[in-house]
PDB file of C-alpha atoms in Angstrom:
ATOM      1  CA  MET A 197      -9.617  29.519  15.568  1.00  0.00           C
ATOM      2  CA  SER A 198     -10.113  26.244  13.849  1.00  0.00           C
ATOM      3  CA  LYS A 199     -12.010  23.304  15.223  1.00  0.00           C
ATOM      4  CA  PHE A 200      -9.764  20.699  13.715  1.00  0.00           C
ATOM      5  CA  LYS A 201      -6.098  20.393  14.410  1.00  0.00           C
ATOM      6  CA  LYS A 202      -3.827  18.869  11.907  1.00  0.00           C
ATOM      7  CA  LYS A 203      -2.311  15.560  13.037  1.00  0.00           C
ATOM      8  CA  LYS A 204       1.382  15.380  13.294  1.00  0.00           C
ATOM      9  CA  ASP A 205       3.098  12.538  11.486  1.00  0.00           C
ATOM     10  CA  GLY A 206       3.208   9.852  14.226  1.00  0.00           C
ATOM     11  CA  GLY A 207       5.847   7.682  12.587  1.00  0.00           C
ATOM     12  CA  LEU A 208       5.459   3.919  12.896  1.00  0.00           C
ATOM     13  CA  PRO A 209       2.309   2.495  14.461  1.00  0.00           C
ATOM     14  CA  PRO A 210       2.776   0.401  17.672  1.00  0.00           C
ATOM     15  CA  ILE A 211       3.337  -3.338  17.309  1.00  0.00           C
ATOM     16  CA  SER A 212       0.214  -5.397  17.948  1.00  0.00           C
ATOM     17  CA  THR A 213       0.639  -7.930  20.731  1.00  0.00           C
ATOM     18  CA  ALA A 214      -2.785  -9.521  20.325  1.00  0.00           C
ATOM     19  CA  SER A 215      -1.401 -12.826  18.990  1.00  0.00           C
ATOM     20  CA  LEU A 216       1.426 -13.066  21.537  1.00  0.00           C
ATOM     21  CA  PRO A 217      -0.530 -15.257  24.057  1.00  0.00           C
ATOM     22  CA  ASP A 218      -1.403 -17.670  21.243  1.00  0.00           C
ATOM     23  CA  ILE A 219       2.249 -18.034  20.311  1.00  0.00           C
ATOM     24  CA  VAL A 220       3.323 -18.501  23.950  1.00  0.00           C
ATOM     25  CA  PHE A 221       0.744 -21.249  24.562  1.00  0.00           C
ATOM     26  CA  MET A 222       1.614 -22.957  21.301  1.00  0.00           C
ATOM     27  CA  LEU A 223       5.306 -23.077  22.340  1.00  0.00           C
ATOM     28  CA  LEU A 224       4.370 -24.268  25.819  1.00  0.00           C
ATOM     29  CA  PHE A 225       2.250 -27.057  24.392  1.00  0.00           C
ATOM     30  CA  PHE A 226       5.038 -28.084  21.994  1.00  0.00           C
ATOM     31  CA  PHE A 227       7.632 -28.360  24.771  1.00  0.00           C
ATOM     32  CA  MET A 228       5.239 -30.272  27.023  1.00  0.00           C
ATOM     33  CA  VAL A 229       4.646 -32.843  24.292  1.00  0.00           C
ATOM     34  CA  ALA A 230       8.216 -33.052  23.018  1.00  0.00           C
ATOM     35  CA  THR A 231       9.976 -33.250  26.407  1.00  0.00           C
ATOM     36  CA  VAL A 232      10.995 -36.675  27.685  1.00  0.00           C
ATOM     37  CA  ILE A 233      11.023 -37.223  31.423  1.00  0.00           C
ATOM     38  CA  LYS A 234      14.500 -38.183  32.573  1.00  0.00           C
ATOM     39  CA  GLU A 235      14.879 -41.675  33.915  1.00  0.00           C
ATOM     40  CA  ASP A 236      17.746 -42.892  36.042  1.00  0.00           C
ATOM     41  CA  ASN A 237      21.191 -43.157  34.465  1.00  0.00           C
ATOM     42  CA  LEU A 238      22.001 -46.828  34.816  1.00  0.00           C
ATOM     43  CA  LYS A 239      25.395 -47.636  36.245  1.00  0.00           C
ATOM     44  CA  ILE A 240      24.681 -51.351  36.221  1.00  0.00           C
ATOM     45  CA  GLN A 241      23.929 -53.951  33.568  1.00  0.00           C
ATOM     46  CA  ASN A 242      20.190 -54.407  33.445  1.00  0.00           C
ATOM     47  CA  ASN A 243      19.175 -57.138  31.019  1.00  0.00           C
ATOM     48  CA  LEU A 244      15.706 -57.933  32.340  1.00  0.00           C
ATOM     49  CA  PRO A 245      14.344 -61.484  32.296  1.00  0.00           C
ATOM     50  CA  GLN A 246      11.457 -62.322  29.983  1.00  0.00           C
ATOM     51  CA  ALA A 247       7.969 -63.396  30.996  1.00  0.00           C
ATOM     52  CA  ASN A 248       4.866 -64.268  29.020  1.00  0.00           C
ATOM     53  CA  GLN A 249       2.219 -63.320  31.608  1.00  0.00           C
ATOM     54  CA  ILE A 250       2.822 -59.711  32.558  1.00  0.00           C
ATOM     55  CA  GLU A 251       0.660 -56.799  33.704  1.00  0.00           C
ATOM     56  CA  LYS A 252       1.238 -53.094  33.332  1.00  0.00           C
ATOM     57  CA  LEU A 253       1.446 -51.029  36.485  1.00  0.00           C
ATOM     58  CA  ASP A 254      -1.035 -48.226  37.044  1.00  0.00           C
ATOM     59  CA  LYS A 255       0.879 -44.993  36.349  1.00  0.00           C
ATOM     60  CA  ARG A 256      -1.271 -43.081  38.817  1.00  0.00           C
ATOM     61  CA  LYS A 257       0.250 -44.965  41.730  1.00  0.00           C
ATOM     62  CA  PRO A 258       3.685 -43.902  42.993  1.00  0.00           C
ATOM     63  CA  ILE A 259       6.489 -46.252  41.938  1.00  0.00           C
ATOM     64  CA  SER A 260      10.073 -46.345  43.216  1.00  0.00           C
ATOM     65  CA  TYR A 261      12.680 -48.273  41.259  1.00  0.00           C
ATOM     66  CA  ILE A 262      15.561 -50.325  42.658  1.00  0.00           C
ATOM     67  CA  TYR A 263      18.062 -51.752  40.155  1.00  0.00           C
ATOM     68  CA  ILE A 264      20.226 -54.808  40.892  1.00  0.00           C
ATOM     69  CA  GLY A 265      23.027 -56.120  38.698  1.00  0.00           C
ATOM     70  CA  LYS A 266      26.725 -56.038  37.925  1.00  0.00           C
ATOM     71  CA  PRO A 267      28.320 -52.613  37.338  1.00  0.00           C
ATOM     72  CA  SER A 268      28.491 -51.646  33.665  1.00  0.00           C
ATOM     73  CA  ARG A 269      31.833 -51.486  31.844  1.00  0.00           C
ATOM     74  CA  ASN A 270      32.410 -47.828  32.734  1.00  0.00           C
ATOM     75  CA  TYR A 271      32.150 -48.521  36.472  1.00  0.00           C
ATOM     76  CA  VAL A 272      33.906 -51.897  36.828  1.00  0.00           C
ATOM     77  CA  ASP A 273      37.196 -50.238  37.851  1.00  0.00           C
ATOM     78  CA  THR A 274      35.467 -48.278  40.616  1.00  0.00           C
ATOM     79  CA  TYR A 275      32.925 -50.793  41.933  1.00  0.00           C
ATOM     80  CA  GLY A 276      34.298 -54.206  40.935  1.00  0.00           C
ATOM     81  CA  THR A 277      32.385 -57.034  39.311  1.00  0.00           C
ATOM     82  CA  GLU A 278      30.065 -58.098  42.152  1.00  0.00           C
ATOM     83  CA  ASP A 279      26.334 -57.392  41.994  1.00  0.00           C
ATOM     84  CA  ARG A 280      25.410 -53.882  43.143  1.00  0.00           C
ATOM     85  CA  ILE A 281      22.241 -52.046  44.095  1.00  0.00           C
ATOM     86  CA  GLN A 282      21.391 -48.765  42.381  1.00  0.00           C
ATOM     87  CA  LEU A 283      19.028 -46.356  44.113  1.00  0.00           C
ATOM     88  CA  ASN A 284      18.177 -43.382  41.902  1.00  0.00           C
ATOM     89  CA  ASP A 285      21.521 -42.441  40.311  1.00  0.00           C
ATOM     90  CA  ALA A 286      23.922 -43.885  42.901  1.00  0.00           C
ATOM     91  CA  LEU A 287      25.250 -47.342  43.698  1.00  0.00           C
ATOM     92  CA  LYS A 288      24.579 -48.099  47.349  1.00  0.00           C
ATOM     93  CA  SER A 289      24.791 -50.936  49.862  1.00  0.00           C
ATOM     94  CA  PRO A 290      21.685 -52.832  51.025  1.00  0.00           C
ATOM     95  CA  ASP A 291      21.754 -50.808  54.256  1.00  0.00           C
ATOM     96  CA  ALA A 292      20.790 -47.664  52.295  1.00  0.00           C
ATOM     97  CA  VAL A 293      17.466 -49.154  51.131  1.00  0.00           C
ATOM     98  CA  GLN A 294      15.658 -48.136  54.336  1.00  0.00           C
ATOM     99  CA  ALA A 295      16.760 -44.505  53.996  1.00  0.00           C
ATOM    100  CA  PHE A 296      15.829 -44.562  50.296  1.00  0.00           C
ATOM    101  CA  ILE A 297      12.289 -45.773  51.025  1.00  0.00           C
ATOM    102  CA  ALA A 298      11.931 -43.216  53.834  1.00  0.00           C
ATOM    103  CA  SER A 299      12.939 -40.392  51.487  1.00  0.00           C
ATOM    104  CA  GLU A 300      10.576 -41.663  48.770  1.00  0.00           C
ATOM    105  CA  ARG A 301       7.710 -41.735  51.280  1.00  0.00           C
ATOM    106  CA  ALA A 302       8.579 -38.259  52.563  1.00  0.00           C
ATOM    107  CA  ALA A 303       8.359 -36.869  49.019  1.00  0.00           C
ATOM    108  CA  LEU A 304       4.814 -38.182  48.570  1.00  0.00           C
ATOM    109  CA  PRO A 305       1.554 -36.655  49.777  1.00  0.00           C
ATOM    110  CA  GLU A 306       0.248 -38.437  52.872  1.00  0.00           C
ATOM    111  CA  GLU A 307      -2.661 -40.133  51.092  1.00  0.00           C
ATOM    112  CA  LEU A 308      -0.315 -41.743  48.512  1.00  0.00           C
ATOM    113  CA  VAL A 309       2.195 -43.213  50.981  1.00  0.00           C
ATOM    114  CA  PRO A 310       0.274 -46.509  51.460  1.00  0.00           C
ATOM    115  CA  LEU A 311       0.054 -46.923  47.668  1.00  0.00           C
ATOM    116  CA  LEU A 312       3.846 -46.802  47.098  1.00  0.00           C
ATOM    117  CA  ILE A 313       5.044 -49.724  44.981  1.00  0.00           C
ATOM    118  CA  VAL A 314       8.702 -50.741  44.930  1.00  0.00           C
ATOM    119  CA  SER A 315       9.622 -52.049  41.493  1.00  0.00           C
ATOM    120  CA  LEU A 316      12.711 -54.254  41.388  1.00  0.00           C
ATOM    121  CA  LYS A 317      14.559 -54.245  38.078  1.00  0.00           C
ATOM    122  CA  VAL A 318      16.901 -57.186  38.547  1.00  0.00           C
ATOM    123  CA  ASP A 319      19.382 -58.291  35.890  1.00  0.00           C
ATOM    124  CA  ARG A 320      18.663 -61.802  34.639  1.00  0.00           C
ATOM    125  CA  ASP A 321      22.210 -62.921  35.598  1.00  0.00           C
ATOM    126  CA  ALA A 322      22.247 -61.311  39.059  1.00  0.00           C
ATOM    127  CA  LYS A 323      22.866 -63.472  42.097  1.00  0.00           C
ATOM    128  CA  MET A 324      20.006 -64.099  44.486  1.00  0.00           C
ATOM    129  CA  GLY A 325      22.013 -62.826  47.499  1.00  0.00           C
ATOM    130  CA  ALA A 326      21.742 -59.125  46.582  1.00  0.00           C
ATOM    131  CA  LEU A 327      18.025 -59.495  45.882  1.00  0.00           C
ATOM    132  CA  THR A 328      17.471 -61.254  49.218  1.00  0.00           C
ATOM    133  CA  ASP A 329      19.327 -58.465  51.058  1.00  0.00           C
ATOM    134  CA  VAL A 330      17.124 -55.823  49.413  1.00  0.00           C
ATOM    135  CA  LYS A 331      13.949 -57.751  50.210  1.00  0.00           C
ATOM    136  CA  GLN A 332      14.988 -58.069  53.878  1.00  0.00           C
ATOM    137  CA  GLU A 333      15.558 -54.299  54.087  1.00  0.00           C
ATOM    138  CA  LEU A 334      12.181 -53.660  52.437  1.00  0.00           C
ATOM    139  CA  ARG A 335      10.511 -55.855  55.058  1.00  0.00           C
ATOM    140  CA  LYS A 336      12.151 -53.835  57.835  1.00  0.00           C
ATOM    141  CA  THR A 337      10.656 -50.616  56.417  1.00  0.00           C
ATOM    142  CA  ASN A 338       7.255 -52.270  55.876  1.00  0.00           C
ATOM    143  CA  ALA A 339       7.443 -51.694  52.106  1.00  0.00           C
ATOM    144  CA  LEU A 340       5.570 -54.859  51.187  1.00  0.00           C
ATOM    145  CA  LYS A 341       4.165 -53.909  47.781  1.00  0.00           C
ATOM    146  CA  ILE A 342       6.899 -55.261  45.520  1.00  0.00           C
ATOM    147  CA  ASN A 343       6.856 -55.635  41.760  1.00  0.00           C
ATOM    148  CA  TYR A 344       9.400 -57.444  39.585  1.00  0.00           C
ATOM    149  CA  THR A 345       9.888 -55.726  36.227  1.00  0.00           C
ATOM    150  CA  THR A 346      10.363 -57.974  33.193  1.00  0.00           C
ATOM    151  CA  LYS A 347      10.348 -57.779  29.414  1.00  0.00           C
ATOM    152  CA  LYS A 348       7.546 -59.306  27.410  1.00  0.00           C
ATOM    153  CA  GLY A 349       8.628 -62.512  25.706  1.00  0.00           C
ATOM    154  CA  GLU A 350       8.797 -66.242  26.139  1.00  0.00           C
ATOM    155  CA  SER A 351       9.522 -67.924  29.421  1.00  0.00           C
ATOM    156  CA  ILE A 352      13.085 -68.446  30.593  1.00  0.00           C
ATOM    157  CA  SER A 353      13.258 -72.135  29.690  1.00  0.00           C
ATOM    158  CA  SER A 354      12.559 -71.490  26.008  1.00  0.00           C
ATOM    159  CA  SER A 355      14.596 -68.277  25.671  1.00  0.00           C
ATOM    160  CA  ARG A 356      17.847 -69.810  27.017  1.00  0.00           C
ATOM    161  CA  ASN A 357      17.871 -72.771  24.608  1.00  0.00           C
TER     162      ASN A 357
END
């Protein structure tokens, strides 16, 4: 009897998976950096007014956007040419602002609800009536932290001339 047995030909060695976690994390990191967060699809014209004294909002605070302006060319046949209010991806009436703010607050953790800022992106040619209606509805829901979004530039008097 022999002490040593002859090995049988084992064929191909198994594939090493030692570097697999490195590859997975590298792909994960790439997609996290390369992915763009989807913003709302605008159904209205939104040419923001210009201002020369602006401040950036703190990104850590929750922000909800309300857009006001005339429907864009693709939606004129459906919605007409009067100023409209866009909440998320849908054109709504001013009455829907209260439900919109309630749903935005419900989606937030309880400690962030008082920090919610409503940012109004109003077209520079929009009528004041739609904006006033939205502000009245915001008052009814006690959403009093309002921000007006503008583009950086010169003041209105010098940009129109």
